[in-house]
XYZ file of C-alpha atoms in Angstrom:
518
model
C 114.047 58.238 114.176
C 111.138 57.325 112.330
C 110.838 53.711 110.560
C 110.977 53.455 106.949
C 107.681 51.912 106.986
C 106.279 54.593 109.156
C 108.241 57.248 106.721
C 106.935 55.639 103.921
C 103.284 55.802 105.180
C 103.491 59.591 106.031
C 105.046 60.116 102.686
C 101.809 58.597 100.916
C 99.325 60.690 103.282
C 100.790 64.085 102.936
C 100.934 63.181 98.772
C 96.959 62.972 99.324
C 96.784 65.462 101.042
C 98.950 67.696 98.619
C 97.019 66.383 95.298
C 93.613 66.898 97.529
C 94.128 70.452 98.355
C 95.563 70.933 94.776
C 92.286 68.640 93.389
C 89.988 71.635 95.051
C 92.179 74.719 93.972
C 92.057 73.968 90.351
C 88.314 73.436 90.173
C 87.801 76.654 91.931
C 89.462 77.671 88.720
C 87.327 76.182 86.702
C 83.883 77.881 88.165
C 84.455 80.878 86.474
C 84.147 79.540 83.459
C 80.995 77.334 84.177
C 78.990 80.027 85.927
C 79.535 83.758 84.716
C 78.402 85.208 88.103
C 81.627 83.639 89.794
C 83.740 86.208 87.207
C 82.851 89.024 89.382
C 84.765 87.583 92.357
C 88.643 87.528 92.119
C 90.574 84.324 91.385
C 91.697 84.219 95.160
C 89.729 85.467 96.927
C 86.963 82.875 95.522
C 89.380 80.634 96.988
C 89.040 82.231 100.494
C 85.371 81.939 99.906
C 85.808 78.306 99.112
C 88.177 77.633 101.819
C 85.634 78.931 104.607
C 82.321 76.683 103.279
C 85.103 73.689 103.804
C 86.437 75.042 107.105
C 82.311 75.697 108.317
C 81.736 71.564 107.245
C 84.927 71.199 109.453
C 87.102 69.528 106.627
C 90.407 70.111 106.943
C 92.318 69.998 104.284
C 95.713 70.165 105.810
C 97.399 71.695 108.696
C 98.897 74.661 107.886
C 101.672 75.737 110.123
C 104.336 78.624 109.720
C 107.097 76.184 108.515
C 105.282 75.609 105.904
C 104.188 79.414 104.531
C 107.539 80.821 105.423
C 109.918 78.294 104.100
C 107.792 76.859 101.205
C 105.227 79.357 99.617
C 106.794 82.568 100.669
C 110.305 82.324 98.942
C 108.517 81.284 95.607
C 106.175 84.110 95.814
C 108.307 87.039 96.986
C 110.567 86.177 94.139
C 108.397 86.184 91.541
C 107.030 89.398 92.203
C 110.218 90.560 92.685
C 111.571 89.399 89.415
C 108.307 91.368 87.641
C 109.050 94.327 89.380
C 110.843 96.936 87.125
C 113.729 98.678 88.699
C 113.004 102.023 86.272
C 109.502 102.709 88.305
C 110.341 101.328 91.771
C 113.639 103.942 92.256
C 111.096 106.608 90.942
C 108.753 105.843 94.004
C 111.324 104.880 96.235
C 110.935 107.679 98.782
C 107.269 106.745 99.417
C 107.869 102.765 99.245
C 110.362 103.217 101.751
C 108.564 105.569 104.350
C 105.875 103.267 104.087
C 107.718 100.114 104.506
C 110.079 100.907 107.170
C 108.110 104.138 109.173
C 104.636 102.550 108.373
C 105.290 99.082 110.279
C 106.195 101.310 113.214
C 103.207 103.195 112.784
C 100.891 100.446 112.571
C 102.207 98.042 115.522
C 102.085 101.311 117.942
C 98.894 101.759 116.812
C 97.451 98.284 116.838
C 98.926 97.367 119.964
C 97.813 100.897 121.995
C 94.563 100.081 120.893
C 94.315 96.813 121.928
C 95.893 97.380 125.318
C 93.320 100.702 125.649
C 90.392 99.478 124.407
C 89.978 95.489 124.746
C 92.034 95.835 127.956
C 95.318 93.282 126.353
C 98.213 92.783 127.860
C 101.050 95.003 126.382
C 102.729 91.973 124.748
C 99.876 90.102 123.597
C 98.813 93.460 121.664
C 102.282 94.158 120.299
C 102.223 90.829 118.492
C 98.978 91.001 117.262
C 100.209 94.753 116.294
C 103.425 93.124 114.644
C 101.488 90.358 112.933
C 99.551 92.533 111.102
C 101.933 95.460 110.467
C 102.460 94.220 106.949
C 100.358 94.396 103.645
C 100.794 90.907 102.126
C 102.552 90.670 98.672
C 100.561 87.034 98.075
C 97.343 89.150 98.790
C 97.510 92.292 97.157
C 100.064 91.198 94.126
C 97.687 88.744 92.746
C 94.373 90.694 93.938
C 95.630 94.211 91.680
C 96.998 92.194 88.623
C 93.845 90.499 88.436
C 91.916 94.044 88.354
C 94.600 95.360 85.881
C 95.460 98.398 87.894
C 97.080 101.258 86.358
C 101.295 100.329 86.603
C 102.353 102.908 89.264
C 99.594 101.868 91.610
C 100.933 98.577 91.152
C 104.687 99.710 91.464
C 103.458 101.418 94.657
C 101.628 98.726 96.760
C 103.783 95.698 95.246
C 107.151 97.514 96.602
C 105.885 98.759 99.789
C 104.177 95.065 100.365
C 107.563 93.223 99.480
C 109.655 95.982 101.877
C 107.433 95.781 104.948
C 107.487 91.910 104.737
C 111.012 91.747 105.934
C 110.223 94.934 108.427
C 107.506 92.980 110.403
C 108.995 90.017 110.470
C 112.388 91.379 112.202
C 110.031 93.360 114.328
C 108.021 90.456 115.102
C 111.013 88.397 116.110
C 112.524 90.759 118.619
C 108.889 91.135 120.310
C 109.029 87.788 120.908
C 112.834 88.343 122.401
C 110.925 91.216 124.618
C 107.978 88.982 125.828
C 110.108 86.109 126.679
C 112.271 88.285 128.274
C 115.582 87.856 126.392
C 115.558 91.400 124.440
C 117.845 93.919 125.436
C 115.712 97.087 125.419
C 118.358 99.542 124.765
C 118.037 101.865 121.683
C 121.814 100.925 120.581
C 120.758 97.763 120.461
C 117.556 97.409 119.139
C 118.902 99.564 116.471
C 122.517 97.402 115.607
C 120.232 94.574 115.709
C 117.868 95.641 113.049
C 121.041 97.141 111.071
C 122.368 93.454 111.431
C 119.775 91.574 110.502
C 118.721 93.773 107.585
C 122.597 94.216 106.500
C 122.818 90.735 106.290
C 120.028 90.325 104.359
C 120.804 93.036 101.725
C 124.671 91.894 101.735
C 123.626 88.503 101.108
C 120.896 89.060 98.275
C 123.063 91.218 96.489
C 125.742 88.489 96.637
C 123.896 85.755 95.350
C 122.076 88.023 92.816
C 124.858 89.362 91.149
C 127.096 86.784 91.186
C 124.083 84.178 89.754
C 123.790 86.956 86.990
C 127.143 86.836 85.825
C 127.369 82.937 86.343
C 124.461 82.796 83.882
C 126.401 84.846 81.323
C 128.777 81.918 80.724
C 126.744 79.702 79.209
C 123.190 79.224 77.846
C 120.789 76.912 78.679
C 117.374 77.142 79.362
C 115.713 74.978 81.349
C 119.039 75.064 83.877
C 118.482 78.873 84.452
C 114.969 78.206 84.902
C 116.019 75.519 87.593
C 118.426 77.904 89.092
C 116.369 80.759 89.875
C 114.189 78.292 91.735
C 117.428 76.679 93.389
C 118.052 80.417 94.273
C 114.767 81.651 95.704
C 114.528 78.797 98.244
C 118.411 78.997 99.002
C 118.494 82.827 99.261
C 115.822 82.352 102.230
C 117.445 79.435 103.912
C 121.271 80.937 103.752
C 119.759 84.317 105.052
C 118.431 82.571 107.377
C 120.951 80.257 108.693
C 123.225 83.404 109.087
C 121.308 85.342 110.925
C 119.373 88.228 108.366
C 116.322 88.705 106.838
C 115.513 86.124 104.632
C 112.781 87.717 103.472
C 114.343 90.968 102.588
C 117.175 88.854 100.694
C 114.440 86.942 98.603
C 113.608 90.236 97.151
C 116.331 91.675 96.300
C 117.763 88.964 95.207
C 114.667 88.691 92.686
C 115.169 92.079 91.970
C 118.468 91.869 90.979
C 117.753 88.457 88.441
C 114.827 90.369 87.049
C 116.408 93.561 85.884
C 120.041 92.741 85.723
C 120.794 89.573 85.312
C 118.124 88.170 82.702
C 119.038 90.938 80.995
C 123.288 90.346 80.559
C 123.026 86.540 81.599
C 119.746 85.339 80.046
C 118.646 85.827 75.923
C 115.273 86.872 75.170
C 113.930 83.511 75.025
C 115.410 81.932 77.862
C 113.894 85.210 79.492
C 110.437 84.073 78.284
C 110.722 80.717 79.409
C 111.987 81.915 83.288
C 109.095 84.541 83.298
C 106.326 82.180 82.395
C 107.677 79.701 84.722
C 107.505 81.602 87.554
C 103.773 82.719 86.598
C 102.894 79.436 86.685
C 104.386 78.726 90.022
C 102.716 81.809 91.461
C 99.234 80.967 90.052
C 100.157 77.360 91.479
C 101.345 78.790 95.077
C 98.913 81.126 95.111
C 95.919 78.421 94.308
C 96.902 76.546 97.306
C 97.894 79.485 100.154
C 94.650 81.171 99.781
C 92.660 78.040 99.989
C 93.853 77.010 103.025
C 93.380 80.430 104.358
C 90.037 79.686 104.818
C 90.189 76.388 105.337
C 92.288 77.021 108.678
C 89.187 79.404 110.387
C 87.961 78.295 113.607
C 84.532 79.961 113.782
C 84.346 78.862 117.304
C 87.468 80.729 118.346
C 86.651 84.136 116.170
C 83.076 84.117 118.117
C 84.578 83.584 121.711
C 86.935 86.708 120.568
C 85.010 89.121 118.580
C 85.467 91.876 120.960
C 89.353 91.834 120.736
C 88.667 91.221 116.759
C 86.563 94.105 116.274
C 88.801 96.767 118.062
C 91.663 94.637 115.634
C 89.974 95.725 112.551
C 88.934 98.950 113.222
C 92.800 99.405 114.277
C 94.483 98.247 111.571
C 92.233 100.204 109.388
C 92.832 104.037 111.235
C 96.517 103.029 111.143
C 96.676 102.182 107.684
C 95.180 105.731 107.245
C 97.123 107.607 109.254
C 100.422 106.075 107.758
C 99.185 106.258 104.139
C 97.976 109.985 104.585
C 100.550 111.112 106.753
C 103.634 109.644 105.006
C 102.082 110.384 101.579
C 101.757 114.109 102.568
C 105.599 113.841 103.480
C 107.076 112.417 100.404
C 104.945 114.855 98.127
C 107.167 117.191 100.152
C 110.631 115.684 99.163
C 110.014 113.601 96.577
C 109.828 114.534 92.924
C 105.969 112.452 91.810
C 103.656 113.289 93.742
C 100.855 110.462 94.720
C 97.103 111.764 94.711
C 94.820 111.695 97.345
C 92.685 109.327 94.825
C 95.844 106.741 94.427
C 96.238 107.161 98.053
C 92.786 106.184 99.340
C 93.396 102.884 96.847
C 96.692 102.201 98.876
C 95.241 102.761 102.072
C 91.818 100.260 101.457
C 93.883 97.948 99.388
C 96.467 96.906 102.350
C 94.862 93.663 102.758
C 96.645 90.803 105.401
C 97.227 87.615 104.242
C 99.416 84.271 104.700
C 102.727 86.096 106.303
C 100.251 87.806 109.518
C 98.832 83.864 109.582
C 102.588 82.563 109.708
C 103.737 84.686 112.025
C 100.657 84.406 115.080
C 100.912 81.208 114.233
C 104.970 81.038 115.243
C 103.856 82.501 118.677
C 105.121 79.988 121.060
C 102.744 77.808 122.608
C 103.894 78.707 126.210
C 103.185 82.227 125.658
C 99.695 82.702 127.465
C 98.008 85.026 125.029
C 98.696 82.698 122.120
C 95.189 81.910 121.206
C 93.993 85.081 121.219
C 96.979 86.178 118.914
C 96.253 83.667 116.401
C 92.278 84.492 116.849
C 92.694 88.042 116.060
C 95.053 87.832 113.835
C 92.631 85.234 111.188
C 89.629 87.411 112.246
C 91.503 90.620 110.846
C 93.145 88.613 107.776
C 89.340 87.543 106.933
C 88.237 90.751 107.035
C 91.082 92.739 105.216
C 90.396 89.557 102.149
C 86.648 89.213 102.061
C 85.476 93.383 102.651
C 88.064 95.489 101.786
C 89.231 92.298 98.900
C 85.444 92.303 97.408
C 84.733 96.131 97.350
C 88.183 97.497 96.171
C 86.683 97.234 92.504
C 84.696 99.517 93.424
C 86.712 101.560 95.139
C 89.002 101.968 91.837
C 85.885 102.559 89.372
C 84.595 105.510 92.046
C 87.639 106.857 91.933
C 88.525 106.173 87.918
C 91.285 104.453 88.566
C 90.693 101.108 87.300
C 91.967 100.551 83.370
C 89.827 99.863 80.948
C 91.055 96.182 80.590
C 88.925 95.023 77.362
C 89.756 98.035 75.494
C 93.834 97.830 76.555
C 93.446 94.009 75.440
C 91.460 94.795 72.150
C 94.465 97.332 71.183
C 97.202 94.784 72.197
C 95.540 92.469 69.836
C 95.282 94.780 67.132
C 99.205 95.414 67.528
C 99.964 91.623 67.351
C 98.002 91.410 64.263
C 99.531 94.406 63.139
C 102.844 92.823 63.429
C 102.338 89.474 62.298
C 100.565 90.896 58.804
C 103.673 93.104 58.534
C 105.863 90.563 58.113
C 103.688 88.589 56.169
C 103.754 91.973 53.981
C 107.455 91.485 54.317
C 107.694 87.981 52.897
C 105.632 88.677 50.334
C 107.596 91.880 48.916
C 110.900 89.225 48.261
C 109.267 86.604 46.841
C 107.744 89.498 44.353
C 111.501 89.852 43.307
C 111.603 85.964 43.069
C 108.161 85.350 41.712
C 107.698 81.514 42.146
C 103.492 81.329 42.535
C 100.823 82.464 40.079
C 101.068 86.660 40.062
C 97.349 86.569 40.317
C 97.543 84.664 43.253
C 100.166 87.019 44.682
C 98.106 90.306 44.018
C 95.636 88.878 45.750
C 97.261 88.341 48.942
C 99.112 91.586 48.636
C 95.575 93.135 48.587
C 94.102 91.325 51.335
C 96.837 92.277 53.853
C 97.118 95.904 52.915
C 93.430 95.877 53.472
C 93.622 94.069 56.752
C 96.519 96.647 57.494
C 94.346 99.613 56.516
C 91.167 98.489 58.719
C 93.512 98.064 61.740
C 94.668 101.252 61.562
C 91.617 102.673 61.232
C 90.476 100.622 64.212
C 93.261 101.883 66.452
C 92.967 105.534 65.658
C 88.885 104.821 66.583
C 90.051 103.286 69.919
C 92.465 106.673 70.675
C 89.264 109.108 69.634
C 86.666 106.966 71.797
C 89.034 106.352 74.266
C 91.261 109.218 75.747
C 92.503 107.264 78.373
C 94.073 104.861 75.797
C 96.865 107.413 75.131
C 98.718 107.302 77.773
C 98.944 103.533 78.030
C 100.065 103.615 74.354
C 102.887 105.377 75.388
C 103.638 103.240 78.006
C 103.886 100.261 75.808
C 105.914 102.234 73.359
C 108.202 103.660 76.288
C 108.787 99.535 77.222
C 109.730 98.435 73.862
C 111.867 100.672 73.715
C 113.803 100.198 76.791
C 113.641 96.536 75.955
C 115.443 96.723 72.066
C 118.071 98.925 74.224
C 118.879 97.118 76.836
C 118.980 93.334 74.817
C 121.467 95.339 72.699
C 123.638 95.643 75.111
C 122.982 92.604 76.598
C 124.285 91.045 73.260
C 127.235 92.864 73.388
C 127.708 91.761 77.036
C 127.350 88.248 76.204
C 129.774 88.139 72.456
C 132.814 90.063 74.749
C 132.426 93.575 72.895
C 131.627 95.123 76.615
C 132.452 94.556 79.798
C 129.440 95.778 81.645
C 125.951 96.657 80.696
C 125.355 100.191 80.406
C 122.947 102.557 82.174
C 119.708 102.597 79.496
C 119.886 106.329 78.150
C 116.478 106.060 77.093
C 115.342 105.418 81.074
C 114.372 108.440 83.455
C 113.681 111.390 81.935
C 114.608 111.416 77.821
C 111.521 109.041 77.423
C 109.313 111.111 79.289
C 109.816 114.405 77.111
């Protein structure tokens, strides 16, 4: 037991040490904005870049340890993307998400860990949890690194669901090599496999429970700032219930997120409260994110990565021909089966853009410190995250405008302005037209406003249908904006009727799938 002094003490230290680390994030923020060079480099991984100068002066800022990344910044982070991601374009991917999410991990630890044990002459189970650490593509990572880039939307769809997927994968692969080097894994195929069944069962089961049945809790009453509370209640319980029962807590997060995102905010939440839950949880993944990739510089040991820059190198170049082989290969397959097709240009973006990031730390970092290759897991496992952040993270840009696949971001912004103030002089337009069958002001006064917003009307027009000649490209995200407000007026219509008793259950969106897309 500690004293309450002592408590009281470590308390006030890890508050400096939290405001500290916080202190540095948000002036990282800042540089942007003082010098324009730093607006080339992405939000986080400036922070990387930060993080390292700190870790090469040897300050510390704090000790990051798995605890801490798996029970507090992953749950808050997996749900938020979660709750973003739209249900109508992940089930139209969902063939290639889940080939490489579930058959990719396998690909990649076989891979990693035959490599390792060939060509830096590791130990079988040292390599297979390097292999397993770094199986996964890192939601934190890429989530934040492509919305910062403005990717096109399926690209997105693509590498956010297959990121948030192979999370849960590695981990539950991860755990049972550490069964299999500590010799307590039963090695049987029957039961490996009712073991993975279990674990992921139990994670599905008990996201779906807890998703659904917050959704319909939240239909009974309406207040906003408790639903915003809850959802956070939810993301950190989810984890620690899935947990505590023996699943995936990981792969509960998510769907659990899922779930809140495009079922319940829609029947239990109205369009405000929606607003206010959404931009709360951007917040607390710009927060989250501020401080994760900070410290994952901060926690290099330069001394360690030199001593093993053999096993490092032979890492990299690992992870990299897997990721190639599983992208190519299992994209080949699904444009077999599935229905859309991925091209070899969206591919190549997939396959360079599966950075590592905080879950590969958390999880060498879990290796138990009896376990004699522990050092080198943790070694090669930061020497690869480093890479995968600072090379592939710094030179995907480029990647996207070689391959023109990277929006035009000031000209979608410019037309998304233009529709605002489109809107807003509308119903301006709109107030004005009653109070001309009420006159109550001077009618030369009135005329005169009249005329300036048709005129501002008439010039915006003009300006958009500029934009669509100039700009080609600008159709088809048009369209897409169209195609969501659409979906959106139908499905808080039947939200409403949800929510007043006039139906029992939302209905399926008739204007999803395929009737838009004609």
């Amino acid at each position: 037991m500690i004293e309450p002094g002592l408590q009281e003490i470590l308390i006030e230290e890890n508050l400096k040490q939290f405001l500290l680390v916080l202190s540095v994030s948000l002036s990282v923020a800042t540089l942007p904005q003082i010098f324009s060079w730093f607006r080339k480099i992405p939000y986080t991984l400036l922070l990387v870049i930060v993080g390292l100068g700190l870790a090469l002066a040897d300050v510390r800022l704090i000790n990051l340890s798995p605890q801490l990344i798996l029970l507090i910044f992953l749950p808050p982070l997996l749900f938020e993307a979660a709750w973003n991601l739209k249900w109508s374009r992940l089930k139209q991917d969902l063939i290639p998400i889940g080939l490489y999410a579930v058959v990719g991990v396998v690909i990649a630890i076989a891979g990693i860990a035959l490599s390792l044990n060939q060509f830096a002459q590791i130990a079988l189970p040292t390599a297979l949890l390097i292999g397993a650490s770094l199986s996964a593509t890192d939601p934190v990572s890429v989530t934040a690194l492509f919305r910062e880039l403005g990717v096109g939307k399926r690209l997105t769809t693509l590498m956010e669901g297959e990121s948030l997927f192979n999370d849960g994968m590695a981990v539950v692969a991860f755990g049972f090599l550490i069964a299999f080097s500590q010799g307590t894994a039963n090695l049987t195929f029957q039961a490996i496999f009712t073991q993975l069944l279990l674990v992921v069962g139990i994670g599905l089961g008990t996201g779906g429970l807890i998703g659904f049945g917050i959704s319909y809790l939240t239909q009974r009453f309406d207040l906003p700032l408790v639903e915003q509370s809850l959802t956070l209640v939810v993301a950190y319980g989810t984890y620690l219930i899935t947990e505590e029962l023996g699943g995936s807590g990981v792969i509960a997060v998510v769907i659990t997120g899922l779930i809140l995102g495009n079922f319940g905010s829609l029947i239990g939440m109205n369009p405000r409260t929606r607003i206010i839950v959404s931009e709360f949880w951007e917040f607390l993944a710009f927060f989250v994110n501020s401080i994760v990739f900070l410290l994952i510089g901060d926690q290099i040991r330069f001394a360690s990565l030199g001593e093993n820059i053999g096993a490092i190198s032979v890492t990299i170049a690992a992870v990299i021909g897997t990721r190639a082989i599983a992208i190519y290969g299992l994209g080949r397959l699904s444009n077999r089966f599935a229905k859309s097709e991925i091209p070899i240009a969206e591919q190549t973006v997939l396959w360079w853009g599966g950075l590592r990031g905080a879950v590969s730390i958390a999880l060498a970092l879990s290796v138990p410190e009896s376990f004699e290759g522990r050092e080198l897991v943790i070694a090669s496992v930061f020497g690869t995250v480093l890479f995968t952040l600072l090379v592939q993270g710094l030179t995907i840009q480029p990647v996207l405008q070689k391959l023109n696949l990277l929006q035009k971001q000031p000209m979608r912004e410019r037309y998304l302005e233009i529709i605002a103030r489109q809107a807003a002089l509308s119903r301006v337009l709109q107030r004005l037209t009653e109070i001309e069958q009420h006159p109550r002001v001077e009618i030369e006064f009135y005329n005169y406003q009249v005329s300036l917003v048709k005129g501002e009307l008439t010039r915006l027009q003009e300006e958009i249908d500029q934009l669509k000649t100039e700009y080609p490209e600008l159709l088809p995200f048009i369209t897409d904006q169209l195609r969501e407000e659409l979906l959106a007026i139908e499905a808080d219509t039947y939200a409403e009727f949800v929510r007043t008793g006039r139906l029992n259950q939302e209905l399926p969106l008739f204007l999803d799938g395929e009737s838009l897309e004609s």
